[in-house]
Amino acid sequence: QQQVKQSPQSLIVQKGGISIINCAYENTAFDYFPWYQQFPGKGPALLIAIRPDVSEKKEGRFTISFNKSAKQFSLHIMDSQPGDSATYFCAAILSGNTPLVFGKGTRLSVIA
Amino acid sequence: NAGVTQTPKFQVLKTGQSMTLQCAQDMNHEYMSWYRQDPGMGLRLIHYSVGAGITDQGEVPNGYNVSRSTTEDFPLRLLSAAPSQTSVYFCASTYASRNNSPLHFGNGTRLTVT
């Protein structure tokens, strides 16, 4: 049973464009929603995260939008660059010592 | 700091062979975990541990064993390798007491079982 559904599976964006990756969750008890970025040959690394009491969080060109009523959250990458080409994972976690639940990932390619 | 160190980086096994994937962290993290990454399947949790002497199963534990005798190390054992275990394996760690603490990943072990 997949608790976090991520789409699209792959995404091609022109340089300078906006990349949008969407995630939906089922468990309303999740209380922390991080995004991880993974470059080829490397492990994933935390990119940005949000709590459900906030509707938006921005860090540089990266923004998380959070819709608690719809149980959805999304990552927007503004002015996408070739260096942003990577696999992105959304995730969710309950409080306490429970493991992080990951979406299946989105492979982003930014072409010049 | 070295962070999370995984060894080996690459490994080829024959069906039925056994091996141990090593994972060590130097950040004094209580929580450690193992994931496998396969195309189209994302990151699937194999086993995890919230402290020395405590382990629990994740989503895909069959065919894998773990133990946690120290805070720093969390080895993953394949007792009898199968081709279905061909994958990239990632170890990750974080502070157990803070759920907003980022998960730190190693750079993975690419395992091929023939």
XYZ file of N, CA and C in Angstrom:
678
model
N 0.857 -1.197 0.000
C 0.000 0.000 0.000
C 0.890 1.244 0.000
N 0.772 2.013 -1.069
C 1.612 3.187 -1.174
C 0.921 4.343 -0.490
N 1.577 4.936 0.482
C 0.961 5.997 1.249
C 1.218 7.370 0.661
N 2.235 7.503 -0.181
C 2.539 8.767 -0.837
C 2.651 8.499 -2.336
N 1.782 9.149 -3.108
C 1.765 8.955 -4.554
C 2.377 10.175 -5.231
N 3.355 9.937 -6.085
C 4.112 11.016 -6.715
C 3.936 10.964 -8.224
N 3.816 12.152 -8.823
C 3.699 12.241 -10.279
C 4.304 13.553 -10.762
N 4.804 13.613 -12.008
C 4.913 12.486 -12.940
C 6.129 11.616 -12.618
N 6.256 10.516 -13.295
C 7.416 9.643 -13.103
C 8.660 10.268 -13.730
N 8.473 10.977 -14.842
C 9.583 11.666 -15.476
C 9.090 12.987 -16.036
N 10.013 13.935 -16.201
C 9.648 15.290 -16.571
C 10.802 15.908 -17.346
N 10.485 16.497 -18.484
C 11.494 17.218 -19.267
C 11.059 18.677 -19.342
N 11.949 19.572 -18.960
C 11.647 20.999 -18.898
C 12.747 21.766 -19.619
N 12.346 22.801 -20.311
C 13.328 23.676 -20.955
C 14.027 24.537 -19.902
N 15.286 24.831 -20.163
C 16.041 25.733 -19.290
C 15.275 27.042 -19.120
N 15.163 27.484 -17.871
C 14.435 28.707 -17.574
C 12.958 28.499 -17.276
N 12.464 27.311 -17.528
C 11.060 27.009 -17.281
C 10.783 26.620 -15.833
N 9.531 26.306 -15.557
C 9.113 25.904 -14.202
C 8.886 24.391 -14.182
N 9.522 23.732 -13.238
C 9.317 22.297 -13.048
C 8.338 22.115 -11.888
N 7.330 21.271 -12.090
C 6.331 21.037 -11.049
C 6.176 19.535 -10.839
N 6.351 19.129 -9.595
C 6.204 17.722 -9.215
C 5.151 17.655 -8.116
N 4.223 16.727 -8.264
C 3.085 16.647 -7.342
C 3.108 15.375 -6.506
N 2.630 15.507 -5.272
C 2.495 14.352 -4.394
C 1.171 14.413 -3.652
N 0.603 13.245 -3.403
C -0.631 13.131 -2.640
C -0.438 12.085 -1.547
N -1.026 12.331 -0.412
C -0.872 11.396 0.700
C -2.235 11.002 1.232
N -2.240 9.912 2.003
C -3.500 9.381 2.502
C -3.662 9.555 4.012
N -2.556 9.443 4.727
C -2.615 9.444 6.186
C -2.594 10.886 6.710
N -3.694 11.325 7.287
C -3.777 12.704 7.777
C -2.938 12.922 9.032
N -2.365 11.865 9.580
C -1.503 12.010 10.757
C -0.063 12.381 10.388
N 0.285 12.341 9.093
C 1.612 12.795 8.688
C 1.794 14.249 9.132
N 2.968 14.571 9.674
C 3.143 15.947 10.144
C 4.454 16.585 9.684
N 5.096 15.999 8.705
C 6.314 16.602 8.163
C 6.511 16.061 6.758
N 6.789 16.966 5.804
C 6.817 16.582 4.398
C 8.099 17.118 3.759
N 9.133 16.281 3.686
C 10.381 16.707 3.059
C 10.459 16.295 1.587
N 11.299 16.992 0.856
C 11.656 16.617 -0.505
C 13.154 16.317 -0.530
N 13.497 15.230 -1.238
C 14.891 14.856 -1.380
C 15.288 14.923 -2.855
N 16.552 15.281 -3.071
C 17.113 15.411 -4.416
C 18.250 14.408 -4.545
N 18.258 13.665 -5.654
C 19.297 12.665 -5.850
C 19.950 12.829 -7.220
N 21.266 13.019 -7.211
C 22.038 13.066 -8.445
C 22.564 11.667 -8.760
N 22.833 11.384 -10.031
C 23.307 10.046 -10.417
C 24.548 9.634 -9.644
N 24.528 8.405 -9.122
C 25.670 7.878 -8.394
C 25.783 8.344 -6.964
N 24.815 9.114 -6.507
C 24.841 9.642 -5.143
C 23.589 9.210 -4.387
N 23.664 9.322 -3.054
C 22.481 9.109 -2.263
C 21.595 10.346 -2.257
N 20.311 10.189 -1.961
C 19.421 11.355 -1.868
C 19.877 12.291 -0.753
N 19.546 13.564 -0.899
C 19.863 14.567 0.116
C 18.673 15.487 0.291
N 18.446 15.919 1.522
C 17.310 16.799 1.805
C 17.420 18.092 1.017
N 16.331 18.471 0.357
C 16.282 19.706 -0.434
C 15.515 20.794 0.298
N 14.302 20.477 0.717
C 13.424 21.441 1.367
C 12.309 20.650 2.050
N 11.720 21.211 3.093
C 10.673 20.491 3.820
C 9.635 21.465 4.339
N 8.446 20.944 4.655
C 7.354 21.784 5.128
C 6.528 21.039 6.164
N 5.934 21.799 7.077
C 4.987 21.241 8.039
C 3.574 21.570 7.569
N 2.556 20.812 7.960
C 1.202 20.999 7.433
C 0.505 22.258 7.918
N 1.085 22.985 8.883
C 0.463 24.227 9.319
C 0.904 25.420 8.482
N 1.695 25.153 7.437
C 2.190 26.194 6.542
C 1.733 25.860 5.123
N 1.272 26.835 4.363
C 0.767 26.557 3.009
C 1.847 26.661 1.945
N 2.939 27.338 2.273
C 3.994 27.487 1.268
C 5.321 27.740 1.968
N 6.373 27.175 1.382
C 7.718 27.445 1.878
C 8.641 27.612 0.682
N 9.441 28.668 0.716
C 10.303 28.987 -0.414
C 11.748 29.046 0.041
N 12.630 28.412 -0.723
C 14.062 28.506 -0.483
C 14.737 28.681 -1.833
N 15.111 29.905 -2.131
C 15.720 30.196 -3.416
C 14.748 29.935 -4.546
N 15.132 29.102 -5.505
C 14.259 28.794 -6.640
C 13.279 27.652 -6.350
N 13.385 27.076 -5.172
C 12.566 25.921 -4.825
C 11.437 26.334 -3.865
N 10.210 25.927 -4.212
C 9.038 26.249 -3.392
C 8.200 24.995 -3.190
N 7.775 24.765 -1.949
C 6.782 23.729 -1.669
C 5.442 24.428 -1.468
N 4.415 23.935 -2.160
C 3.041 24.370 -1.910
C 2.306 23.225 -1.245
N 1.550 23.535 -0.186
C 0.905 22.492 0.605
C -0.582 22.768 0.712
N -1.402 21.795 0.362
C -2.857 21.907 0.436
C -3.362 20.811 1.386
N -3.589 21.202 2.636
C -3.941 20.223 3.658
C -5.303 19.590 3.387
N -6.259 20.355 2.935
C -7.608 19.825 2.724
C -7.636 18.811 1.585
N -6.797 19.036 0.582
C -6.733 18.119 -0.556
C -5.739 16.996 -0.319
N -4.977 17.082 0.758
C -3.924 16.117 1.065
C -2.935 16.013 -0.092
N -2.495 17.183 -0.545
C -1.551 17.239 -1.659
C -0.462 18.263 -1.360
N 0.720 18.015 -1.899
C 1.780 18.993 -1.825
C 2.632 18.880 -3.084
N 3.268 19.969 -3.447
C 3.997 19.984 -4.702
C 5.293 20.776 -4.572
N 6.234 20.422 -5.423
C 7.520 21.115 -5.510
C 7.556 21.891 -6.820
N 7.853 23.171 -6.706
C 8.024 24.008 -7.883
C 9.485 24.447 -7.955
N 10.086 24.258 -9.122
C 11.449 24.736 -9.339
C 11.374 25.837 -10.384
N 11.593 27.053 -9.940
C 11.545 28.200 -10.842
C 12.860 28.331 -11.596
N 12.786 28.913 -12.815
C 14.011 29.142 -13.606
C 14.880 27.878 -13.608
N 14.298 26.776 -14.012
C 14.999 25.493 -13.970
C 16.289 25.531 -14.774
N 17.318 24.907 -14.214
C 18.645 24.886 -14.818
C 19.089 23.449 -15.090
N 19.984 23.249 -16.062
C 20.479 21.888 -16.317
C 21.040 21.210 -15.071
N 21.622 22.000 -14.171
C 22.144 21.455 -12.919
C 21.072 20.947 -11.973
N 19.802 21.256 -12.268
C 18.697 20.737 -11.458
C 18.296 19.331 -11.900
N 18.859 18.871 -13.009
C 18.534 17.535 -13.510
C 18.923 16.492 -12.462
N 17.934 15.775 -11.977
C 18.132 14.840 -10.869
C 16.825 14.083 -10.673
N 16.840 13.165 -9.732
C 15.603 12.500 -9.321
C 15.136 13.132 -8.026
N 13.857 13.447 -7.962
C 13.281 14.096 -6.792
C 12.278 13.158 -6.128
N 12.389 13.065 -4.819
C 11.480 12.235 -4.041
C 10.723 13.100 -3.040
N 9.406 12.974 -3.023
C 8.666 13.548 -1.912
C 8.565 12.487 -0.826
N 8.289 12.909 0.379
C 8.212 11.977 1.499
C 7.289 12.540 2.568
N 6.927 11.685 3.492
C 6.075 12.084 4.608
C 6.439 11.244 5.822
N 6.207 11.809 6.995
C 6.554 11.086 8.218
C 5.575 11.422 9.331
N 5.308 10.428 10.156
C 4.543 10.631 11.378
C 5.498 11.095 12.468
N 4.978 11.615 13.532
C 5.832 11.983 14.657
C 6.348 10.716 15.332
N 7.439 10.854 16.069
C 8.002 9.694 16.750
C 9.071 9.031 15.924
N 9.335 7.770 16.189
C 10.428 7.048 15.550
C 9.996 6.244 14.330
N 8.930 6.621 13.689
C 8.471 5.879 12.514
C 9.313 6.252 11.298
N 9.469 5.314 10.359
C 10.286 5.592 9.175
C 9.624 6.591 8.228
N 10.464 7.253 7.449
C 10.006 8.144 6.389
C 9.347 7.304 5.294
N 8.247 7.804 4.743
C 7.570 7.133 3.632
C 7.855 7.937 2.369
N 8.441 7.308 1.364
C 8.825 8.005 0.143
C 7.844 7.771 -0.992
N 7.688 8.784 -1.852
C 7.066 8.576 -3.139
C 8.028 7.839 -4.042
N 7.578 7.482 -5.253
C 8.398 6.659 -6.134
C 9.429 7.449 -6.933
N 9.391 8.763 -6.833
C 10.423 9.561 -7.464
C 10.018 10.110 -8.823
N 10.609 11.251 -9.165
C 10.425 11.890 -10.474
C 11.791 12.204 -11.028
N 12.028 11.715 -12.242
C 13.304 11.985 -12.902
C 13.145 13.251 -13.731
N 13.821 14.305 -13.326
C 13.744 15.598 -14.006
C 14.947 15.793 -14.915
N 14.675 16.151 -16.145
C 15.734 16.521 -17.081
C 15.465 17.943 -17.543
N 16.420 18.831 -17.350
C 16.315 20.207 -17.801
C 17.232 20.365 -19.000
N 16.635 20.687 -20.144
C 17.407 20.758 -21.381
C 17.579 22.199 -21.828
N 18.742 22.474 -22.388
C 19.064 23.836 -22.827
C 18.381 24.176 -24.143
N 33.605 15.759 8.613
C 32.946 14.507 9.004
C 32.710 13.621 7.794
N 32.830 12.287 8.000
C 32.620 11.374 6.888
C 31.140 11.211 6.601
N 30.260 11.375 7.598
C 28.832 11.182 7.379
C 28.476 9.717 7.416
N 27.789 9.246 6.373
C 27.401 7.845 6.258
C 28.298 7.191 5.209
N 29.011 6.154 5.619
C 29.941 5.478 4.735
C 29.454 4.073 4.445
N 29.338 3.750 3.164
C 28.912 2.416 2.745
C 30.043 1.720 1.997
N 30.231 0.455 2.317
C 31.187 -0.360 1.576
C 30.614 -1.745 1.338
N 30.929 -2.390 0.195
C 31.683 -1.824 -0.925
C 30.811 -0.918 -1.784
N 31.372 -0.277 -2.771
C 30.602 0.546 -3.724
C 29.941 -0.332 -4.784
N 30.610 -1.376 -5.171
C 30.098 -2.304 -6.173
C 30.365 -3.736 -5.708
N 29.449 -4.642 -6.082
C 29.626 -6.045 -5.733
C 28.872 -6.909 -6.720
N 29.511 -7.978 -7.160
C 28.852 -8.979 -7.997
C 28.859 -10.296 -7.232
N 27.708 -10.896 -7.117
C 27.570 -12.172 -6.415
C 26.949 -13.202 -7.341
N 27.235 -14.457 -7.064
C 26.516 -15.533 -7.732
C 25.329 -15.937 -6.862
N 24.301 -16.443 -7.504
C 23.121 -16.898 -6.774
C 23.533 -17.880 -5.682
N 23.005 -17.659 -4.485
C 23.291 -18.531 -3.355
C 24.430 -18.067 -2.469
N 25.263 -17.155 -2.957
C 26.350 -16.653 -2.133
C 25.813 -15.716 -1.059
N 26.604 -15.538 -0.014
C 26.221 -14.623 1.053
C 27.207 -13.460 1.096
N 26.750 -12.363 1.639
C 27.644 -11.223 1.823
C 27.012 -10.238 2.802
N 27.848 -9.338 3.290
C 27.398 -8.292 4.192
C 27.721 -6.940 3.604
N 26.718 -6.080 3.505
C 26.913 -4.693 3.112
C 27.146 -3.894 4.398
N 28.235 -3.135 4.386
C 28.596 -2.395 5.588
C 28.069 -0.967 5.538
N 27.678 -0.469 6.691
C 27.249 0.923 6.831
C 27.744 1.453 8.160
N 28.396 2.598 8.133
C 28.876 3.237 9.355
C 28.587 4.729 9.288
N 28.208 5.295 10.439
C 27.982 6.740 10.509
C 28.712 7.299 11.731
N 29.176 8.545 11.598
C 29.960 9.160 12.665
C 29.260 10.387 13.240
N 27.921 10.432 13.116
C 27.152 11.588 13.566
C 26.379 11.310 14.853
N 26.628 10.163 15.460
C 25.951 9.756 16.690
C 24.430 9.691 16.506
N 24.011 9.266 15.325
C 22.584 9.137 15.047
C 22.041 7.857 15.645
N 20.872 7.966 16.299
C 20.257 6.766 16.858
C 19.584 5.928 15.764
N 18.973 6.596 14.804
C 18.168 5.930 13.785
C 19.022 5.601 12.574
N 18.984 4.344 12.156
C 19.654 3.933 10.920
C 18.719 3.028 10.130
N 18.886 3.037 8.817
C 17.958 2.295 7.975
C 18.642 1.861 6.685
N 18.047 0.850 6.061
C 18.500 0.370 4.763
C 17.350 0.455 3.761
N 17.654 0.999 2.570
C 16.701 1.070 1.471
C 17.310 0.373 0.258
N 16.440 -0.117 -0.599
C 16.873 -0.536 -1.923
C 16.166 0.340 -2.953
N 16.883 0.647 -4.025
C 16.333 1.498 -5.069
C 16.357 0.748 -6.385
N 15.193 0.579 -6.961
C 15.040 -0.096 -8.239
C 14.285 0.825 -9.188
N 14.559 0.756 -10.490
C 13.887 1.636 -11.456
C 12.370 1.560 -11.340
N 11.740 2.724 -11.222
C 10.286 2.786 -11.156
C 9.686 2.414 -9.819
N 10.527 1.972 -8.888
C 10.010 1.516 -7.584
C 10.360 2.477 -6.462
N 11.180 3.458 -6.727
C 11.544 4.412 -5.694
C 12.459 3.803 -4.646
N 12.366 4.320 -3.442
C 13.170 3.848 -2.312
C 12.281 2.989 -1.415
N 12.642 1.749 -1.285
C 11.839 0.848 -0.449
C 12.646 0.452 0.791
N 12.004 0.597 1.932
C 12.658 0.345 3.216
C 12.783 -1.160 3.467
N 14.004 -1.581 3.822
C 14.249 -2.999 4.074
C 14.153 -3.284 5.584
N 15.033 -2.662 6.343
C 15.056 -2.770 7.800
C 15.460 -1.420 8.377
N 15.108 -1.206 9.644
C 15.559 -0.002 10.307
C 15.812 -0.269 11.777
N 16.497 0.671 12.412
C 16.865 0.525 13.826
C 16.785 1.894 14.487
N 16.176 1.937 15.666
C 16.072 3.207 16.402
C 17.122 3.307 17.508
N 17.991 2.317 17.582
C 19.068 2.372 18.554
C 19.768 1.031 18.636
N 20.917 1.007 19.310
C 21.674 -0.238 19.456
C 20.802 -1.300 20.118
N 20.806 -2.477 19.515
C 20.044 -3.601 20.037
C 18.597 -3.659 19.604
N 18.160 -2.670 18.815
C 16.754 -2.604 18.380
C 16.692 -2.552 16.857
N 15.995 -3.500 16.265
C 15.792 -3.477 14.818
C 14.341 -3.799 14.507
N 13.898 -3.397 13.333
C 12.523 -3.670 12.919
C 12.482 -3.797 11.410
N 11.438 -4.475 10.933
C 11.309 -4.723 9.503
C 10.642 -3.554 8.807
N 11.056 -3.354 7.571
C 10.415 -2.366 6.734
C 9.473 -3.007 5.749
N 9.396 -2.426 4.566
C 8.448 -2.864 3.539
C 8.867 -4.162 2.854
N 10.186 -4.345 2.645
C 10.687 -5.498 1.884
C 11.805 -6.213 2.636
N 11.536 -6.840 3.781
C 12.597 -7.417 4.605
C 13.061 -8.816 4.210
N 12.267 -9.515 3.395
C 12.578 -10.922 3.124
C 13.900 -11.081 2.383
N 14.732 -11.990 2.899
C 16.028 -12.262 2.293
C 17.164 -11.445 2.878
N 16.833 -10.599 3.843
C 17.833 -9.712 4.450
C 17.785 -9.819 5.980
N 18.960 -9.781 6.585
C 19.048 -9.736 8.042
C 19.865 -8.520 8.462
N 19.552 -8.002 9.641
C 20.328 -6.893 10.181
C 20.553 -7.130 11.672
N 21.538 -6.418 12.194
C 21.767 -6.366 13.634
C 22.341 -4.995 13.943
N 22.222 -4.554 15.176
C 22.749 -3.244 15.564
C 23.408 -3.388 16.933
N 24.688 -3.721 16.898
C 25.415 -3.924 18.150
C 26.049 -2.631 18.658
N 26.246 -1.649 17.766
C 26.795 -0.356 18.169
C 25.957 0.754 17.558
N 26.092 1.966 18.078
C 25.376 3.104 17.498
C 25.872 3.406 16.085
N 27.181 3.172 15.847
C 27.790 3.607 14.592
C 27.513 2.699 13.397
N 27.329 1.401 13.628
C 27.305 0.441 12.528
C 25.960 -0.253 12.382
N 25.593 -0.495 11.121
C 24.317 -1.163 10.853
C 24.490 -2.014 9.593
N 25.088 -3.194 9.710
C 25.341 -4.035 8.533
C 24.080 -4.735 8.035
N 24.026 -4.934 6.732
C 22.917 -5.639 6.089
C 23.455 -6.948 5.510
N 22.858 -8.050 5.887
C 23.344 -9.375 5.458
C 22.383 -10.007 4.474
N 22.976 -10.523 3.382
C 22.233 -11.349 2.446
C 22.735 -12.770 2.659
N 21.890 -13.653 3.140
C 22.338 -14.996 3.492
C 22.481 -15.898 2.279
N 21.594 -15.739 1.298
C 21.625 -16.552 0.084
C 21.106 -15.673 -1.049
N 22.038 -15.033 -1.745
C 21.662 -14.022 -2.731
C 20.835 -14.607 -3.870
N 19.860 -13.806 -4.330
C 19.009 -14.174 -5.460
C 19.051 -13.057 -6.490
N 18.832 -13.375 -7.768
C 18.835 -12.326 -8.805
C 17.863 -11.185 -8.500
N 16.774 -11.472 -7.785
C 15.807 -10.421 -7.441
C 16.381 -9.393 -6.465
N 17.532 -9.702 -5.895
C 18.172 -8.760 -4.977
C 19.182 -7.849 -5.681
N 19.266 -7.988 -6.992
C 20.059 -7.032 -7.773
C 19.427 -5.655 -7.624
N 20.200 -4.693 -7.133
C 19.634 -3.389 -6.806
C 20.753 -2.453 -6.357
N 20.381 -1.219 -6.104
C 21.285 -0.289 -5.432
C 20.778 -0.130 -4.004
N 21.677 -0.320 -3.058
C 21.299 -0.296 -1.643
C 21.843 0.966 -0.985
N 20.975 1.624 -0.251
C 21.356 2.838 0.462
C 21.126 2.672 1.954
N 22.127 3.116 2.703
C 22.006 3.208 4.148
C 21.755 4.674 4.487
N 20.952 4.921 5.516
C 20.635 6.292 5.909
C 20.514 6.377 7.421
N 20.804 7.560 7.952
C 20.724 7.722 9.408
C 20.203 9.102 9.756
N 19.682 9.223 10.969
C 19.218 10.509 11.476
C 19.038 10.406 12.987
N 18.670 11.525 13.606
C 18.353 11.514 15.030
C 16.954 10.940 15.216
N 16.807 9.987 16.080
C 15.519 9.326 16.243
C 14.507 10.201 16.955
N 14.969 11.086 17.803
C 14.037 11.817 18.663
C 13.425 13.031 17.996
N 13.881 13.390 16.788
C 13.358 14.567 16.109
C 12.921 14.160 14.693
N 11.602 14.145 14.467
C 11.165 13.653 13.163
C 11.392 14.650 12.052
N 11.792 15.886 12.369
C 12.135 16.823 11.310
C 13.630 16.867 11.065
N 14.361 15.904 11.613
C 15.792 15.831 11.352
C 16.010 15.164 10.005
N 16.853 15.749 9.132
C 17.019 15.164 7.799
C 17.662 13.792 7.847
N 17.268 12.964 6.897
C 17.854 11.645 6.737
C 19.137 11.817 5.910
N 20.252 11.325 6.450
C 21.525 11.417 5.751
C 21.805 10.074 5.079
N 21.999 10.100 3.762
C 22.223 8.881 3.004
C 23.704 8.697 2.682
N 24.117 7.423 2.599
C 25.398 7.096 2.005
C 25.285 7.154 0.492
N 26.377 6.862 -0.205
C 26.374 6.932 -1.664
C 26.022 5.607 -2.330
N 25.650 4.631 -1.553
C 25.084 3.421 -2.114
C 26.070 2.309 -2.419
N 25.526 1.093 -2.478
C 26.247 -0.098 -2.939
C 25.452 -0.682 -4.088
N 26.107 -0.788 -5.249
C 25.424 -1.380 -6.412
C 25.723 -2.863 -6.436
N 24.684 -3.664 -6.232
C 24.829 -5.115 -6.143
C 24.196 -5.788 -7.352
N 24.967 -6.689 -7.960
C 24.458 -7.501 -9.057
C 24.562 -8.957 -8.660
N 23.446 -9.675 -8.787
C 23.431 -11.110 -8.486
C 23.172 -11.869 -9.786
N 24.114 -12.723 -10.156
C 23.997 -13.445 -11.432
C 23.569 -14.894 -11.217
